Short mmCIF file of C-alpha atoms in Angstrom, two decimals:
data_model
loop_
_atom_site.label_atom_id
_atom_site.label_comp_id
_atom_site.label_asym_id
_atom_site.label_seq_id
_atom_site.Cartn_x
_atom_site.Cartn_y
_atom_site.Cartn_z
CA SER A 116 -12.91 36.89 242.97
CA GLN A 117 -15.29 40.35 242.78
CA GLN A 118 -15.09 42.26 246.17
CA GLY A 119 -17.61 44.28 245.15
CA GLU A 120 -21.24 43.41 244.66
CA GLU A 121 -23.85 45.60 243.03
CA ASP A 122 -27.50 46.44 243.82
CA PRO A 123 -29.81 46.01 241.72
CA GLN A 124 -28.29 45.19 238.72
CA ALA A 125 -30.56 46.75 236.95
CA LEU A 126 -32.55 49.68 237.15
CA SER A 127 -35.13 51.64 234.86
CA ILE A 128 -36.73 54.84 236.19
CA GLN A 129 -38.03 57.98 234.11
CA GLU A 130 -36.31 61.25 233.52
CA GLY A 131 -36.60 63.28 236.47
CA GLU A 132 -36.61 60.91 238.99
CA ASN A 133 -33.91 59.63 241.46
CA ALA A 134 -31.40 56.79 240.82
CA THR A 135 -29.95 54.71 243.50
CA MET A 136 -27.42 52.05 243.42
CA ASN A 137 -25.88 50.29 246.48
CA CYS A 138 -22.65 48.39 246.36
CA SER A 139 -21.57 45.77 249.29
CA TYR A 140 -17.63 44.85 249.37
CA LYS A 141 -16.19 42.27 251.86
CA THR A 142 -12.64 43.35 253.19
CA SER A 143 -11.13 46.86 254.78
CA ILE A 144 -10.88 49.19 251.85
CA ASN A 145 -8.49 52.55 251.57
CA ASN A 146 -11.19 54.08 249.40
CA LEU A 147 -14.23 53.58 247.44
CA GLN A 148 -14.63 54.82 244.01
CA TRP A 149 -17.66 54.93 241.30
CA TYR A 150 -17.39 55.14 237.31
CA ARG A 151 -19.54 54.96 234.77
CA GLN A 152 -19.71 53.46 231.47
CA ASN A 153 -21.30 53.95 228.67
CA SER A 154 -22.57 50.84 226.45
CA GLY A 155 -19.47 49.51 225.27
CA ARG A 156 -16.99 52.11 225.87
CA GLY A 157 -13.98 52.53 228.84
CA LEU A 158 -15.07 53.82 232.00
CA VAL A 159 -14.95 57.09 233.45
CA HIS A 160 -13.97 58.24 237.01
CA LEU A 161 -17.31 59.82 239.13
CA ILE A 162 -16.15 60.19 242.69
CA LEU A 163 -13.95 58.69 244.92
CA ILE A 164 -14.85 58.50 248.99
CA ARG A 165 -12.05 57.64 251.40
CA SER A 166 -12.65 55.31 254.09
CA ASN A 167 -12.79 58.25 256.93
CA GLU A 168 -15.35 59.86 254.99
CA ARG A 169 -19.29 59.13 255.36
CA GLU A 170 -20.89 61.43 252.51
CA LYS A 171 -19.13 62.70 249.34
CA HIS A 172 -21.04 65.46 246.67
CA SER A 173 -20.47 66.04 243.19
CA GLY A 174 -22.89 67.67 241.20
CA ARG A 175 -26.11 65.63 241.11
CA LEU A 176 -23.85 62.84 242.68
CA ARG A 177 -24.47 61.77 246.44
CA VAL A 178 -22.30 59.23 247.79
CA THR A 179 -22.55 57.68 251.03
CA LEU A 180 -20.13 54.81 252.68
CA ASP A 181 -21.00 52.61 255.82
CA THR A 182 -17.57 50.86 256.65
CA SER A 183 -19.18 49.32 260.12
CA LYS A 184 -21.46 47.67 256.85
CA LYS A 185 -19.33 47.79 254.21
CA SER A 186 -21.40 49.28 251.69
CA SER A 187 -21.84 52.41 249.83
CA SER A 188 -24.62 53.90 247.83
CA LEU A 189 -24.64 56.12 244.68
CA LEU A 190 -27.24 58.92 244.39
CA ILE A 191 -27.97 60.40 240.75
CA THR A 192 -31.05 63.22 241.58
CA ALA A 193 -32.73 64.78 239.31
CA SER A 194 -31.80 61.87 236.62
CA ARG A 195 -31.65 62.91 232.70
CA ALA A 196 -31.41 60.48 229.80
CA ALA A 197 -28.10 61.40 229.36
CA ASP A 198 -27.14 59.26 232.80
CA THR A 199 -28.27 56.09 231.11
CA ALA A 200 -25.32 53.66 231.54
CA SER A 201 -23.60 51.39 233.61
CA TYR A 202 -22.30 52.29 236.89
CA PHE A 203 -19.47 50.43 238.76
CA CYS A 204 -18.14 50.72 242.26
CA ALA A 205 -14.17 49.57 242.84
CA THR A 206 -12.43 49.24 246.12
CA ASP A 207 -8.76 49.83 246.48
CA SER A 208 -8.03 47.58 249.84
CA SER A 209 -4.44 46.90 249.16
CA GLY A 210 -2.98 50.52 250.61
CA ASN A 211 -1.49 52.98 247.85
CA THR A 212 -0.91 50.42 245.06
CA GLY A 213 -4.12 52.04 242.99
CA LYS A 214 -5.34 48.52 242.28
CA LEU A 215 -8.63 48.62 242.27
CA ILE A 216 -11.18 45.50 242.68
CA PHE A 217 -14.60 46.27 240.58
CA GLY A 218 -18.03 45.27 241.20
CA GLN A 219 -20.25 43.56 238.28
CA GLY A 220 -22.37 46.90 237.50
CA THR A 221 -25.72 48.34 237.92
CA THR A 222 -27.13 49.20 234.30
CA LEU A 223 -29.24 52.37 234.54
CA GLN A 224 -31.75 52.97 232.27
CA VAL A 225 -33.58 56.48 232.20
CA LYS A 226 -36.45 56.88 229.75
CA PRO A 227 -37.04 60.32 228.51
CA ASP B 298 -6.32 63.60 221.27
CA ALA B 299 -7.74 60.81 223.84
CA ASP B 300 -5.24 60.88 226.43
CA VAL B 301 -5.18 56.52 226.77
CA THR B 302 -5.64 54.85 222.96
CA GLN B 303 -5.69 51.28 222.34
CA THR B 304 -5.24 49.65 219.48
CA PRO B 305 -6.85 47.41 218.09
CA ARG B 306 -10.59 48.81 218.72
CA ASN B 307 -11.66 45.57 217.25
CA ARG B 308 -9.93 42.32 216.42
CA ILE B 309 -11.24 38.89 215.37
CA THR B 310 -8.67 36.55 215.17
CA LYS B 311 -8.57 32.26 215.13
CA THR B 312 -7.77 29.90 218.27
CA GLY B 313 -4.16 29.30 218.39
CA LYS B 314 -3.02 32.56 216.96
CA ARG B 315 -1.01 35.04 219.42
CA ILE B 316 -2.45 38.52 219.95
CA MET B 317 -1.15 41.77 220.84
CA LEU B 318 -2.96 44.67 222.33
CA GLU B 319 -1.48 47.84 222.42
CA CYS B 320 -1.94 50.79 224.74
CA SER B 321 -0.37 53.99 224.81
CA GLN B 322 -0.77 57.06 227.38
CA THR B 323 -0.18 60.58 227.48
CA LYS B 324 -0.62 61.74 230.86
CA GLY B 325 2.46 60.70 231.74
CA HIS B 326 1.59 58.46 234.26
CA ASP B 327 3.39 55.60 236.06
CA ARG B 328 1.19 53.12 236.66
CA MET B 329 -0.90 51.21 234.01
CA TYR B 330 -3.24 48.00 234.17
CA TRP B 331 -4.68 45.94 231.59
CA TYR B 332 -8.55 44.56 232.40
CA ARG B 333 -11.34 42.25 230.67
CA GLN B 334 -14.54 42.62 230.85
CA ASP B 335 -16.96 39.99 230.16
CA PRO B 336 -21.01 40.24 230.48
CA GLY B 337 -21.88 40.05 234.27
CA LEU B 338 -18.78 39.85 235.57
CA GLY B 339 -17.33 43.56 236.02
CA LEU B 340 -13.75 44.34 235.23
CA ARG B 341 -11.14 42.10 236.23
CA LEU B 342 -7.54 42.39 236.61
CA ILE B 343 -4.74 41.00 234.21
CA TYR B 344 -1.53 42.45 234.92
CA TYR B 345 -0.48 45.82 236.36
CA SER B 346 2.80 48.00 236.33
CA PHE B 347 4.15 50.58 238.42
CA ASP B 348 7.08 51.52 236.33
CA VAL B 349 9.07 50.02 232.94
CA LYS B 350 10.71 47.87 235.09
CA ASP B 351 7.59 46.61 237.69
CA ILE B 352 5.52 43.82 236.26
CA ASN B 353 2.47 42.45 238.64
CA LYS B 354 -0.03 39.64 238.17
CA GLY B 355 -3.47 40.49 238.60
CA GLU B 356 -6.28 38.04 238.97
CA ILE B 357 -6.40 36.49 236.17
CA SER B 358 -2.82 36.45 234.18
CA ASP B 359 -2.88 32.75 232.86
CA GLY B 360 -2.60 32.75 229.38
CA TYR B 361 -1.43 36.60 229.31
CA SER B 362 1.84 38.33 228.89
CA VAL B 363 2.85 41.77 229.14
CA SER B 364 5.37 44.04 228.20
CA ARG B 365 6.09 47.43 229.53
CA GLN B 366 7.99 49.16 226.84
CA ALA B 367 8.24 52.21 228.24
CA GLN B 368 6.34 55.06 230.71
CA ALA B 369 3.80 55.78 228.00
CA LYS B 370 3.36 51.89 226.17
CA PHE B 371 1.77 48.71 227.85
CA SER B 372 1.52 45.60 225.50
CA LEU B 373 -0.88 42.71 226.50
CA SER B 374 -0.02 39.56 224.67
CA LEU B 375 -2.06 36.21 224.22
CA GLU B 376 0.29 33.92 223.28
CA SER B 377 -2.13 31.09 221.52
CA ALA B 378 -5.58 32.45 221.80
CA ILE B 379 -8.57 30.40 223.07
CA PRO B 380 -12.21 31.04 222.35
CA ASN B 381 -12.89 31.73 226.22
CA GLN B 382 -10.72 34.81 225.96
CA THR B 383 -13.21 36.55 223.70
CA ALA B 384 -13.83 39.90 225.68
CA LEU B 385 -13.53 43.50 225.78
CA TYR B 386 -10.10 44.31 227.08
CA PHE B 387 -9.32 48.04 228.69
CA CYS B 388 -6.23 49.58 229.46
CA ALA B 389 -6.05 52.06 232.44
CA THR B 390 -3.93 54.00 233.99
CA SER B 391 -3.35 56.21 237.32
CA ASP B 392 -0.78 58.18 239.05
CA PRO B 393 -1.29 58.96 242.99
CA ALA B 394 1.52 61.62 242.81
CA GLN B 395 -0.63 63.91 240.29
CA GLY B 396 -3.44 64.43 243.02
CA ALA B 397 -6.71 62.55 242.13
CA ALA B 398 -5.08 59.34 244.48
CA ASP B 399 -5.87 56.46 242.67
CA THR B 400 -8.56 57.50 240.30
CA GLN B 401 -7.66 55.35 237.38
CA TYR B 402 -8.35 56.70 233.35
CA PHE B 403 -9.32 54.44 230.97
CA GLY B 404 -8.88 53.50 227.08
CA PRO B 405 -11.83 53.04 225.01
CA GLY B 406 -11.33 49.05 224.97
CA THR B 407 -10.82 46.59 222.42
CA ARG B 408 -13.27 44.15 221.25
CA LEU B 409 -11.42 40.65 220.94
CA THR B 410 -13.31 37.65 219.41
CA VAL B 411 -11.31 34.41 219.58
CA LEU B 412 -13.08 31.65 216.98
#
């Protein structure tokens, strides 16, 4: 079963705009991660936020985590055409096993 | 050279055939994983291994088997392929001991079509 549900399923914006994707999950977590996948390729890790953290930044990425609502958001600022990809949240609910459960993903299209 | 490689990259086979997908890594990680990806369903875990003597079933292991031949190699087998095993298959590695706890590193994927 899927742990994470992502919203929206698809998002289309113009270059320079901000993109926000949301992830909700069901069980308590140790950490939540965001990955990017370019069409038909392997996933690439973007950022990890631990359960005791509320916000984290990496370049143009900002991730928030609200454990009381069991939700996270990924904000990409000043988007570029190269940001076009699918974005997945993944949760680690099982202690230090590295076993992740992935959401269904948000497909982002950034139009030049 | 890529850290996580998968062979073959594409495979078309017929129902009932035995198929092996191979994964090799040069990252020195102990943990390896096999996932399948279907449109609209994200990634689902098939099997995972924490070292050469440790194999664990994931969410959807039925119809699959694995072999951890060495720290660097983790193979996925479909003993008798069926059409609903048509999917994109990914291998991944991780090693919390190397600092970025639980971050997984993915191979490029194998696109498998079962006719």
